[in-house]
Short mmCIF file of C-alpha atoms in Angstrom, two decimals:
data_model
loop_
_atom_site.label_atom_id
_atom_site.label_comp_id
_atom_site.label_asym_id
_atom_site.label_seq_id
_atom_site.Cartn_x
_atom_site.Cartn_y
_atom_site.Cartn_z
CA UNK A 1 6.17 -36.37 -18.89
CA UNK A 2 5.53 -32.58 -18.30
CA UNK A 3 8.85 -30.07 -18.59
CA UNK A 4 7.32 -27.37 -16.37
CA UNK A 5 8.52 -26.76 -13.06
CA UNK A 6 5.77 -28.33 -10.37
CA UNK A 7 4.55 -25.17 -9.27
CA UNK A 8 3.81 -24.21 -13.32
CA UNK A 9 2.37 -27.98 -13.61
CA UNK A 10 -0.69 -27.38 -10.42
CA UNK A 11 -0.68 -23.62 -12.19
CA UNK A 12 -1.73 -24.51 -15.41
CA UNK A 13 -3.83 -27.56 -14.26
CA UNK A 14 -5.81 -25.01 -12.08
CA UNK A 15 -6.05 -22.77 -15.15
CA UNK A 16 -7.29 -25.40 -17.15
CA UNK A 17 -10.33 -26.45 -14.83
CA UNK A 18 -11.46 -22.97 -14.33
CA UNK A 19 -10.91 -21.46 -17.95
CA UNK A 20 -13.42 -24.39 -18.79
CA UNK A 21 -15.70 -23.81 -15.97
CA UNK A 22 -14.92 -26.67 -13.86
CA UNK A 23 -15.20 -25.10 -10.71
CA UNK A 24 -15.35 -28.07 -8.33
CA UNK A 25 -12.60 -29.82 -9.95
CA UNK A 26 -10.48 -25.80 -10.08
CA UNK A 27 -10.92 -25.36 -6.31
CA UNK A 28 -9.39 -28.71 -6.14
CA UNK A 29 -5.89 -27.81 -6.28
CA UNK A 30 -6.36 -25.89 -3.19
CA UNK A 31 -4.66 -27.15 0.01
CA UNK A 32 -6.36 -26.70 3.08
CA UNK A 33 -5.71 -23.42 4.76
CA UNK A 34 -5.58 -21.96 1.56
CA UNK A 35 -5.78 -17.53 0.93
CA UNK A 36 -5.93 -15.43 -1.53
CA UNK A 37 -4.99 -11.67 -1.86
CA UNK A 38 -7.59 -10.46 -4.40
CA UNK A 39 -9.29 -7.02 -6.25
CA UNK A 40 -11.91 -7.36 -3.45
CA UNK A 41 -9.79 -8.00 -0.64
CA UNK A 42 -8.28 -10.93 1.19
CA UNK A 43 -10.28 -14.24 0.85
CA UNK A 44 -10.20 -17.41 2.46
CA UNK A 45 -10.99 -20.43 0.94
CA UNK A 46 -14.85 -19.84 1.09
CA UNK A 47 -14.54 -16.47 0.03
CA UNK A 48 -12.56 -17.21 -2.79
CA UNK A 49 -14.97 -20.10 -3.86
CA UNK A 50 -17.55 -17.57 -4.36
CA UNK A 51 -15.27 -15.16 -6.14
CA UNK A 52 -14.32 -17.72 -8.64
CA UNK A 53 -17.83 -18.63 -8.76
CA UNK A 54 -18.62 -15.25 -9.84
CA UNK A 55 -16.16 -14.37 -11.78
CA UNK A 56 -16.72 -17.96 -14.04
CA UNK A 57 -20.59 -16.29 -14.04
CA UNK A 58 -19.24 -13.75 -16.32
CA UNK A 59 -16.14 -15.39 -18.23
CA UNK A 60 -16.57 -15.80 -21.93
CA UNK A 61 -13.50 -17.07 -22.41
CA UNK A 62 -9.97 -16.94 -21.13
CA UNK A 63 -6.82 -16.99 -23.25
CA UNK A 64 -3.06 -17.93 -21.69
CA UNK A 65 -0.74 -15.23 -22.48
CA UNK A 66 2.61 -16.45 -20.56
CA UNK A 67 3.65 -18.77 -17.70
CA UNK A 68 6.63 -19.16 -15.30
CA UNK A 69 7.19 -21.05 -12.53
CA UNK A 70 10.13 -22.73 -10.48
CA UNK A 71 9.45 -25.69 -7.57
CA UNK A 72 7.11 -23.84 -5.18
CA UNK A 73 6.32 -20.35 -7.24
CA UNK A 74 4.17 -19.87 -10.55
CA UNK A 75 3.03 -16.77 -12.49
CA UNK A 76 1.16 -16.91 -15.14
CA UNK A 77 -0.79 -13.82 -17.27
CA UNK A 78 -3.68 -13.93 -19.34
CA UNK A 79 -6.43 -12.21 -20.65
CA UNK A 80 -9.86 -12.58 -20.29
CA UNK A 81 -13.07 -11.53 -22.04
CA UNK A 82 -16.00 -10.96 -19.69
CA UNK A 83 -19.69 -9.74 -19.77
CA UNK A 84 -18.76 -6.33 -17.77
CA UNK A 85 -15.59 -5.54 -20.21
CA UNK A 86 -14.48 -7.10 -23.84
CA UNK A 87 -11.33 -7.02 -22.36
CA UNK A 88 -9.12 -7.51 -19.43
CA UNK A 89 -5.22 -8.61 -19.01
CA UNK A 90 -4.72 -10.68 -15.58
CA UNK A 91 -2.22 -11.67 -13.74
CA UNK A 92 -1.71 -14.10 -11.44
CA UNK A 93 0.81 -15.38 -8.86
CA UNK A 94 0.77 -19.10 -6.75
CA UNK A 95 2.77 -20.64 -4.04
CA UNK A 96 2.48 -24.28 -4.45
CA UNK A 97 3.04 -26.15 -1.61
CA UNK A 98 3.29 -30.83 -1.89
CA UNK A 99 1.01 -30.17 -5.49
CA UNK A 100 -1.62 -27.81 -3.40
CA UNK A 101 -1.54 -23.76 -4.11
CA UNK A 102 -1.61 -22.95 -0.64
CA UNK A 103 -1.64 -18.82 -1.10
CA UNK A 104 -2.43 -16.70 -4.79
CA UNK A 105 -2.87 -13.02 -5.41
CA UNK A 106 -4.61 -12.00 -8.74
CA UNK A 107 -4.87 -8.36 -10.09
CA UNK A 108 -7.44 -7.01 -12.59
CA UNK A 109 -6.48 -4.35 -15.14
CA UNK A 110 -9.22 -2.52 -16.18
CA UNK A 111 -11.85 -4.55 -13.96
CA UNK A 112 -14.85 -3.48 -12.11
CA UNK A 113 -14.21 -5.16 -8.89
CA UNK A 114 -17.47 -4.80 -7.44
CA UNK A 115 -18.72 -7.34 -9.72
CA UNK A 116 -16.96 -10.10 -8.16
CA UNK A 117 -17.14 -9.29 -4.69
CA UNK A 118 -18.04 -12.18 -2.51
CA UNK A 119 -20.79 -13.39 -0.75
CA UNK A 120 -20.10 -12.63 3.09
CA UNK A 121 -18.55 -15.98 4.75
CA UNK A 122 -20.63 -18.20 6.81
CA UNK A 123 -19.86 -17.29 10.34
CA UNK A 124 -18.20 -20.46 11.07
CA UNK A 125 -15.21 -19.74 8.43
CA UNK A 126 -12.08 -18.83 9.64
CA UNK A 127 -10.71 -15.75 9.07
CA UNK A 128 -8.03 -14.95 6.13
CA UNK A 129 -5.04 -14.69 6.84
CA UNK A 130 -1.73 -14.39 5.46
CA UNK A 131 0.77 -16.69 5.33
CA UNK A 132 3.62 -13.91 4.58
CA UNK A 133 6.98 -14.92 3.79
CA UNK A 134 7.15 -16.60 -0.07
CA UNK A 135 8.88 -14.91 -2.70
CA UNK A 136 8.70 -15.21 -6.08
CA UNK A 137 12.13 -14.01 -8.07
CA UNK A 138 11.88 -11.25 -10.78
CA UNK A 139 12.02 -13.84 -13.17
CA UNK A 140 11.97 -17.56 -12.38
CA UNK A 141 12.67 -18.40 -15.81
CA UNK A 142 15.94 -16.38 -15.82
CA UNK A 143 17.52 -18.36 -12.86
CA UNK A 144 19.79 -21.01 -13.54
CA UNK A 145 18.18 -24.21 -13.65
CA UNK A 146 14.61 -22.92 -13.61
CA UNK A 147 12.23 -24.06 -16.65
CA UNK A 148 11.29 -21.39 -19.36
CA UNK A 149 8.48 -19.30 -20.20
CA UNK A 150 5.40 -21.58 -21.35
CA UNK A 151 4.33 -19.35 -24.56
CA UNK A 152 0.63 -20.36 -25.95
CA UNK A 153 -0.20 -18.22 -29.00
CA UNK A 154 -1.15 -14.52 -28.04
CA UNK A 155 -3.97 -12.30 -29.84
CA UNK A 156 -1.70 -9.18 -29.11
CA UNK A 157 1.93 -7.64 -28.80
CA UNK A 158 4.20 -10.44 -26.59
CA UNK A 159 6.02 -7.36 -25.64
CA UNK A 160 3.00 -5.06 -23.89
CA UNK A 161 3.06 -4.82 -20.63
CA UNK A 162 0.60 -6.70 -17.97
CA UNK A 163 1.42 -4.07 -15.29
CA UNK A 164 0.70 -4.80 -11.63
CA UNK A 165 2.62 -8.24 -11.04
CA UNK A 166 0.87 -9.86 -8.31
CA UNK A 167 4.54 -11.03 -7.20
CA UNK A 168 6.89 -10.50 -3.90
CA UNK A 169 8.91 -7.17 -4.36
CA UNK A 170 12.14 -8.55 -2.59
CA UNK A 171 12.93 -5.15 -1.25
CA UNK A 172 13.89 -5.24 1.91
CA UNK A 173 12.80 -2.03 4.15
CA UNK A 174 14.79 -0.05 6.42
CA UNK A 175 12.97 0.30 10.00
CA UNK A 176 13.35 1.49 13.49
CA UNK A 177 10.93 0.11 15.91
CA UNK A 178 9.90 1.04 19.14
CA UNK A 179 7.78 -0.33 22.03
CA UNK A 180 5.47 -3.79 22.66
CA UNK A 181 1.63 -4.19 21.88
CA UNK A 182 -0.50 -3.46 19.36
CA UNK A 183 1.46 -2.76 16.03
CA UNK A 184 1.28 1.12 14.33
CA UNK A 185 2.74 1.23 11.01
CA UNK A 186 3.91 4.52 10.55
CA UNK A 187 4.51 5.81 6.75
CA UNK A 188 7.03 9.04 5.90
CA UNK A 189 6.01 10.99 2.65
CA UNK A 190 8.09 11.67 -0.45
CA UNK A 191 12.02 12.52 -0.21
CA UNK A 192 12.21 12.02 3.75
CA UNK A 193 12.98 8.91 5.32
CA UNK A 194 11.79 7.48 8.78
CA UNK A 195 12.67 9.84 11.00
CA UNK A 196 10.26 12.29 10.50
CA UNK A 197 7.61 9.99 11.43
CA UNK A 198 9.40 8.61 14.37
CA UNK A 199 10.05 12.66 15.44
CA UNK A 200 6.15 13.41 14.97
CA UNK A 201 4.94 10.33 17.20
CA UNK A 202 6.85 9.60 19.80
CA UNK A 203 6.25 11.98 21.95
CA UNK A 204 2.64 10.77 21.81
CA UNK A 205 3.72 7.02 22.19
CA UNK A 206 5.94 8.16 24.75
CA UNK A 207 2.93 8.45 27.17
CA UNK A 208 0.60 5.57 26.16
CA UNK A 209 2.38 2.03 26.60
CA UNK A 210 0.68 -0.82 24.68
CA UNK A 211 1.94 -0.05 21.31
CA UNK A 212 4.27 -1.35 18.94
CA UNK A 213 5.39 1.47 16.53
CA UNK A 214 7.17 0.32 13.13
CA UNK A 215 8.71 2.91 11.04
CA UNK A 216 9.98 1.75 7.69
CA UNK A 217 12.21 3.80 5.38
CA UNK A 218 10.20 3.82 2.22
CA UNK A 219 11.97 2.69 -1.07
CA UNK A 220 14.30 4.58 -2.22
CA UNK A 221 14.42 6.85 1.00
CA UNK A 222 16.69 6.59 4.22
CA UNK A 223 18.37 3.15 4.08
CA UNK A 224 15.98 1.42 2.14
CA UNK A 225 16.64 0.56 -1.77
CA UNK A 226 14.92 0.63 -4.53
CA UNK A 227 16.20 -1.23 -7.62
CA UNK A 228 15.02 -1.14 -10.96
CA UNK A 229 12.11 -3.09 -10.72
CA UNK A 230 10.43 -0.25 -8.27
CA UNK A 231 9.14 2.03 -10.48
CA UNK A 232 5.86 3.11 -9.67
CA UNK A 233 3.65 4.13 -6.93
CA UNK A 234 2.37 0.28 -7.37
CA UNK A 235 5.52 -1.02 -6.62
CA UNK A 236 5.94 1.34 -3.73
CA UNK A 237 2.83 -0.28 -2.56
CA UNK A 238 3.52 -3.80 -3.05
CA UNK A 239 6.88 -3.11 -1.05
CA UNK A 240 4.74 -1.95 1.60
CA UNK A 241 2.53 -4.96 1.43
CA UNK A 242 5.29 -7.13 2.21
CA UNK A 243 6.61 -5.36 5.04
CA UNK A 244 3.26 -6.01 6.42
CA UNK A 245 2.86 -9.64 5.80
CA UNK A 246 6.88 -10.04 7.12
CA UNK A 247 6.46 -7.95 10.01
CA UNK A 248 2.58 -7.45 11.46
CA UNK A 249 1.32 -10.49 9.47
CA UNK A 250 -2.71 -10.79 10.31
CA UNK A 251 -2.42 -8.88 13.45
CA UNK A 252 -4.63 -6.24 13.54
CA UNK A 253 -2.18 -2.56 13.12
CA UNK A 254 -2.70 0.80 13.50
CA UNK A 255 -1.82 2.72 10.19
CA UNK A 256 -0.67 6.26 9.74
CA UNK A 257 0.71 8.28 6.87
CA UNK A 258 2.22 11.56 6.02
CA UNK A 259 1.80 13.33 2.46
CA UNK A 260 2.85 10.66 -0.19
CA UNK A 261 2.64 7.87 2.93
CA UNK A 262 -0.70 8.66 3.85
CA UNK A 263 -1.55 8.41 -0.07
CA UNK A 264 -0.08 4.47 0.38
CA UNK A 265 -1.81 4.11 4.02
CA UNK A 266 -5.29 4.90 1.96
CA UNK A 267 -4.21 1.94 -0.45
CA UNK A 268 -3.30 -0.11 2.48
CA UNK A 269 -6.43 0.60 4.42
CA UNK A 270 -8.52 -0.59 1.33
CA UNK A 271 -6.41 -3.27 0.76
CA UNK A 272 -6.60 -4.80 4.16
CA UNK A 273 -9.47 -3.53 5.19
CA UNK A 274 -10.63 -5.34 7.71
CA UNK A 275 -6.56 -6.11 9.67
CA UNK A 276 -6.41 -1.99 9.70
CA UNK A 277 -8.54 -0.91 13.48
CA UNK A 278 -8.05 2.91 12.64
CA UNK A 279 -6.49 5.70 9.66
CA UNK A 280 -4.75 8.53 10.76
CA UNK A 281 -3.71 10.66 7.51
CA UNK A 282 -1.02 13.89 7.97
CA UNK A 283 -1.07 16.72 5.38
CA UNK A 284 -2.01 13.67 3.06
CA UNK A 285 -1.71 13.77 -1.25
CA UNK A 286 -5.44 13.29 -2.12
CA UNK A 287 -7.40 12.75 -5.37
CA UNK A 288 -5.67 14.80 -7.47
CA UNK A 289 -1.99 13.70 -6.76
CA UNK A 290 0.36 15.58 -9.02
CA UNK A 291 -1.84 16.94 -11.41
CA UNK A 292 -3.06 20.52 -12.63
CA UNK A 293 -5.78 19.70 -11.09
CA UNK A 294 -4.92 20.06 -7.33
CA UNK A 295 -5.94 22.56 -4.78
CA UNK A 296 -2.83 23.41 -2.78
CA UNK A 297 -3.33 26.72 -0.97
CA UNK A 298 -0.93 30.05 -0.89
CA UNK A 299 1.49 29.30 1.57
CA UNK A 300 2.25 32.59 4.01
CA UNK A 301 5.43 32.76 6.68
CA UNK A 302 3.57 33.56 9.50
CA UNK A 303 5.81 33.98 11.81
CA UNK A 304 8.68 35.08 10.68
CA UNK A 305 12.14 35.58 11.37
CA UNK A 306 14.75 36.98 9.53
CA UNK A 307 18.05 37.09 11.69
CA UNK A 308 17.28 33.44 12.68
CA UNK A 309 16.80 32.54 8.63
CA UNK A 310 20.17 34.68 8.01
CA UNK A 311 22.08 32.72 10.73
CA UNK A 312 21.56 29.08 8.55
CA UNK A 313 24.11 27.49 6.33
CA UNK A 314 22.52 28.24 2.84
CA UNK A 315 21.41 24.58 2.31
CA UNK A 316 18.91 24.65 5.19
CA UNK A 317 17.63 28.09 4.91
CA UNK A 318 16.89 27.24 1.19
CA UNK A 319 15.17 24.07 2.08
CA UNK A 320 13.39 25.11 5.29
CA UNK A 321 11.89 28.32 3.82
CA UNK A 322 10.44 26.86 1.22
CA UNK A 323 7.96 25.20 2.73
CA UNK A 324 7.90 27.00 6.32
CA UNK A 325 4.96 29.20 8.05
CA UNK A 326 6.55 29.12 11.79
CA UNK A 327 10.44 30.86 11.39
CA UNK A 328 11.33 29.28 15.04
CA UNK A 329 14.72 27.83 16.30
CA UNK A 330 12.36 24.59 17.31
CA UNK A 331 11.14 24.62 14.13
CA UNK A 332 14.36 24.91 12.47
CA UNK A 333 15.98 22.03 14.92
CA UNK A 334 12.86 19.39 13.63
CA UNK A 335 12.84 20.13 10.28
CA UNK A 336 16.92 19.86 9.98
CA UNK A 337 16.60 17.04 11.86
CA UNK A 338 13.50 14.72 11.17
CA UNK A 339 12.46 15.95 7.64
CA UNK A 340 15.82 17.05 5.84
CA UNK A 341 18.03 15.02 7.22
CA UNK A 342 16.19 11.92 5.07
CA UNK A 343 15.80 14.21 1.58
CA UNK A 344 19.54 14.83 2.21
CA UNK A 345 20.08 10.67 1.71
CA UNK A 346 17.03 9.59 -1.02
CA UNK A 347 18.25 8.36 -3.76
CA UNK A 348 16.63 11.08 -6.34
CA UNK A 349 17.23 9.01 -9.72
CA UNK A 350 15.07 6.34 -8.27
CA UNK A 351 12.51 8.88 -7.26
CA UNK A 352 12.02 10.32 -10.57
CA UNK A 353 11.75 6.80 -12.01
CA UNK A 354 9.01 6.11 -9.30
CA UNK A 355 7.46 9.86 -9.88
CA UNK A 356 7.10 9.00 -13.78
CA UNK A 357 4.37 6.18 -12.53
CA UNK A 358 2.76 8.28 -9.48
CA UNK A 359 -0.89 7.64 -9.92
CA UNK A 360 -2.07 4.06 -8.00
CA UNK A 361 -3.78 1.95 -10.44
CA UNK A 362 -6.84 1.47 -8.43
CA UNK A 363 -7.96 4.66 -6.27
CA UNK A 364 -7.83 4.15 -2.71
CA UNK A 365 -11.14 4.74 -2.28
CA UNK A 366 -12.39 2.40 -4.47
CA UNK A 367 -15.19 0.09 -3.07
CA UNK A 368 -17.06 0.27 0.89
CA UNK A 369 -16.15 3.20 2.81
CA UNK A 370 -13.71 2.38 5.57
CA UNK A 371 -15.61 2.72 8.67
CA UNK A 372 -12.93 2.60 11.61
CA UNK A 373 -12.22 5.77 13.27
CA UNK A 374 -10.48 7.96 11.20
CA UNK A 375 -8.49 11.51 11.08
CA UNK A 376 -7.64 13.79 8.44
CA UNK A 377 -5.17 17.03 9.67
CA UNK A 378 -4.51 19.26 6.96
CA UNK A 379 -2.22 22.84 7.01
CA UNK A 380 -4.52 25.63 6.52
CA UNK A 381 -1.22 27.34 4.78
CA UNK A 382 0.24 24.10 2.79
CA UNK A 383 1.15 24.80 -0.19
CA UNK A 384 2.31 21.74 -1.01
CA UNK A 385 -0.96 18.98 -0.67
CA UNK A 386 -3.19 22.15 0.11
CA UNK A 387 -6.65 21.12 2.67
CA UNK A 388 -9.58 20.90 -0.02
CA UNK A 389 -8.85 17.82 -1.63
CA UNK A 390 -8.75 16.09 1.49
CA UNK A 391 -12.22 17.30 2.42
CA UNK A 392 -12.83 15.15 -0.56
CA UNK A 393 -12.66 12.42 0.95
CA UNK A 394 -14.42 12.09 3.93
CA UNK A 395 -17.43 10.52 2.09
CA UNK A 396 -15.27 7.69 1.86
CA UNK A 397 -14.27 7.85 6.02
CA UNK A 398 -17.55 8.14 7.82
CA UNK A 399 -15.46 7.71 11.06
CA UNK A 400 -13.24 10.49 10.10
CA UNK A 401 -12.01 13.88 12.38
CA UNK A 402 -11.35 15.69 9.62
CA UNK A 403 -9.30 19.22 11.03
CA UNK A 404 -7.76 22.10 9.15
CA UNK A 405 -4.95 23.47 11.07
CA UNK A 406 -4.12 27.59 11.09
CA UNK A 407 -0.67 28.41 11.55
CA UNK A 408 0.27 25.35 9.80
CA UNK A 409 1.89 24.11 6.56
CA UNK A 410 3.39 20.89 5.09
CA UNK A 411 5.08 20.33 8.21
CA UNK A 412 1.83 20.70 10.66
CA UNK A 413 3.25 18.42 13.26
CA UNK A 414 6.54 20.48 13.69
CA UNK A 415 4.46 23.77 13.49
CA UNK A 416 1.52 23.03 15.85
CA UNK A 417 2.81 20.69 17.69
CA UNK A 418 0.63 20.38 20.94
CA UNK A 419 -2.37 20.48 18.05
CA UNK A 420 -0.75 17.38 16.80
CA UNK A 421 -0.99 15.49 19.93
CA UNK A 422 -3.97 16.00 21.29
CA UNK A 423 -5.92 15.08 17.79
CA UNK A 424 -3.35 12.13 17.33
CA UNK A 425 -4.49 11.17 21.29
CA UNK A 426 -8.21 11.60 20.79
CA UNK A 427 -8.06 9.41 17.56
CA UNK A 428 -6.18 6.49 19.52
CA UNK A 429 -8.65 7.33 22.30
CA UNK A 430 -12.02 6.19 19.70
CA UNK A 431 -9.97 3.15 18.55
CA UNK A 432 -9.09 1.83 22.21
CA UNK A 433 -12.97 2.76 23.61
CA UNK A 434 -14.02 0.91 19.98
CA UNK A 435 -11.74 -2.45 21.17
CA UNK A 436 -13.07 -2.16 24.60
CA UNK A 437 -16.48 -2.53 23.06
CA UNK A 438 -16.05 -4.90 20.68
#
């Protein structure tokens, strides 16, 4: 009688089947209903059947590294050798459901995606979707009660690391939401918390009903926490994710994202390509995210203004000039209130943890372009995420407004601010004229 938890026992018989090629008999252990989150995107079960298919197309052989499960969760790594690279770890996670996996998500290290991308599914298959809400704990083997690691003999270190766990971050986000409709995620950049999203957008929401806007507090910023186990821009991501799946779940959204958020709302966008109907992007990081090799530009003040800078407590005139090209008392009232106001509350130990793991393991432009209306606003004066790198990237956004702002730094949407709405309008303008068509 087997000594695995149930979830491990479907797990490992599903790893069995395919590792020898047994595709019928692999697909299987697959309850009806069943989705995938995947290198290629999300999957149904037809999609997935041709994934598998063509990833067993180019599997020499497949070696269990480590296992875990509990009664409805299993995680297992491994590593497989394949035609397009000698060598690749994997890992993948399973919610098992009355002996059927019923949703998985698998990540490649070092894997050309494109090779397994999916035939297109037959017009009469359903559409993914995601069923949201299971969790997997840090370690199921470490909980009381839970069964331990199954360990089959490894060709390399037991201790290396298989990053990218394909697993529930159990970070609960911070949000304010506003309105009814169609959902807009809405993500802040690095140090700042909600709030300056919220400040930049509602007074464009304000006037167009229809729209539900979500604004979470990223990890480790506002009210949002970020333990231990967040500590990369992966993580970040996969925190994200979840927020998704708990609170748009297949809806179709609306995603935006300033600086370091509209470096994750690129992710997102090629992650879930097809839920996300348009990509607004705000002073975004580009490529070259922390690295010598960005293109920031010189940042001038201006307009300046020197009794209003000496009339500040020393905090905020330290903070605000160093990234300000507009000196006004507006200015000064936003920025104290929408952009410092978070950096005065982020937890800074857990940023540097996160900032030591910065670059996304898989580009965000990796694989098709994304082809729903797009825009790109950039600070002809930010010195911070600069405007050529961005310009970059529109290869990847055929769709895209792409607009260089003058008069405008790292905080475009408090310096030009009726700039900012009408581009922000004109972009939900394409989308809605794109859904009346459609």
């Amino acid at each position: 009688m087997s000594q695995n938890s149930p979830a491990l026992d479907v797990a490992l018989a599903y790893y069995e089947a395919w590792s020898n090629k047994h595709l019928d008999e692999a697909l299987s252990y697959f309850a009806d209903g069943f989705t995938s989150r995947t290198p290629v995107g999300p999957l149904d079960a037809e999609a997935y059947r041709s994934f598998l298919d063509g990833f067993l197309g180019i599997l020499k052989k497949a070696e269990l590294v480590s296992a875990f499960g509990d009664e409805t969760t299993a995680l297992m790594y491994y590593d497989a050798e394949t035609a397009p690279v000698p060598y690749s770890p994997v890992g993948e996670w399973f919610r098992v459901e009355n002996g059927k996996i019923v949703e998985s998500r698998i990540v490649f290290d070092n894997f050309p995606s494109r090779a397994l991308r999916p035939s297109p599914p037959s017009p009469d298959a359903p559409p993914a979707r995601s069923t949201g809400r299971a969790r997997l704990p840090p370690c199921a083997a470490s909980q009381e009660g839970a069964p331990g690691p199954v360990r089959p003999p490894a060709t390399r270190d037991e201790h290396e690391e298989v990053t990218n766990m394909p697993q529930r971050t159990q970070v609960e986000l911070h949000f304010a939401e506003q309105g009814d409709g169609v959902p807009v995620l809405a993500l802040h950049g690095w140090e700042p918390d909600h709030r300056l999203m919220l400040g930049a957008l509602e007074p464009v929401f304000s006037r167009r009903p229809g729209y539900r806007r979500l604004y979470p507090d990223l990890p480790a910023m506002g009210q949002s926490p970020a333990p231990a186990r967040i500590a990369s821009s992966d993580d970040m991501l996969a925190a994200v994710e979840d927020f998704v799946d708990d609170h748009i779940g297949d809806q179709p959204f609306l995603l935006l994202g300033e600086s370091y958020g509209g470096y994750l709302a690129r992710a997102l966008a090629r992650t879930r390509r097809d839920q996300v109907l348009g990509l607004a992007l705000i002073c975004p990081s580009a490529r070259r995210v922390e690295t010598a090799e960005s293109r920031p530009a010189p940042r001038l003040v201006l307009r300046p203004d020197p009794a209003l800078i000496s009339s500040l407590d020393a905090h905020i005139a330290e903070a605000f000039t160093s990234v300000a090209v507009v000196e006004t008392p507006e200015a000064v009232r936003r920025f104290r209130e929408e952009v410092q106001a978070g950096r005065d509350i982020a937890d800074t130990g857990a940023l540097e943890r996160i900032r030591r793991n910065w670059q996304l393991t898989h580009e965000p432009e990796d694989g098709e372009p994304f082809t729903r209306p797009a825009l790109i606003l950039a600070g002809r004066q930010d010195d911070s995420v600069g405007y050529l790198d961005q310009f970059d990237l529109l290869p990847h956004y055929p769709r895209a407004t792409y607009v260089v702002l003058d008069t405008a730094g790292h905080n475009l949407q408090i310096e030009q601010p009726e700039l900012f709405t009408a581009l922000v309008s004109e972009w939900l303008d394409r989308i809605a004229t794109e859904l009346a068509g459609s």
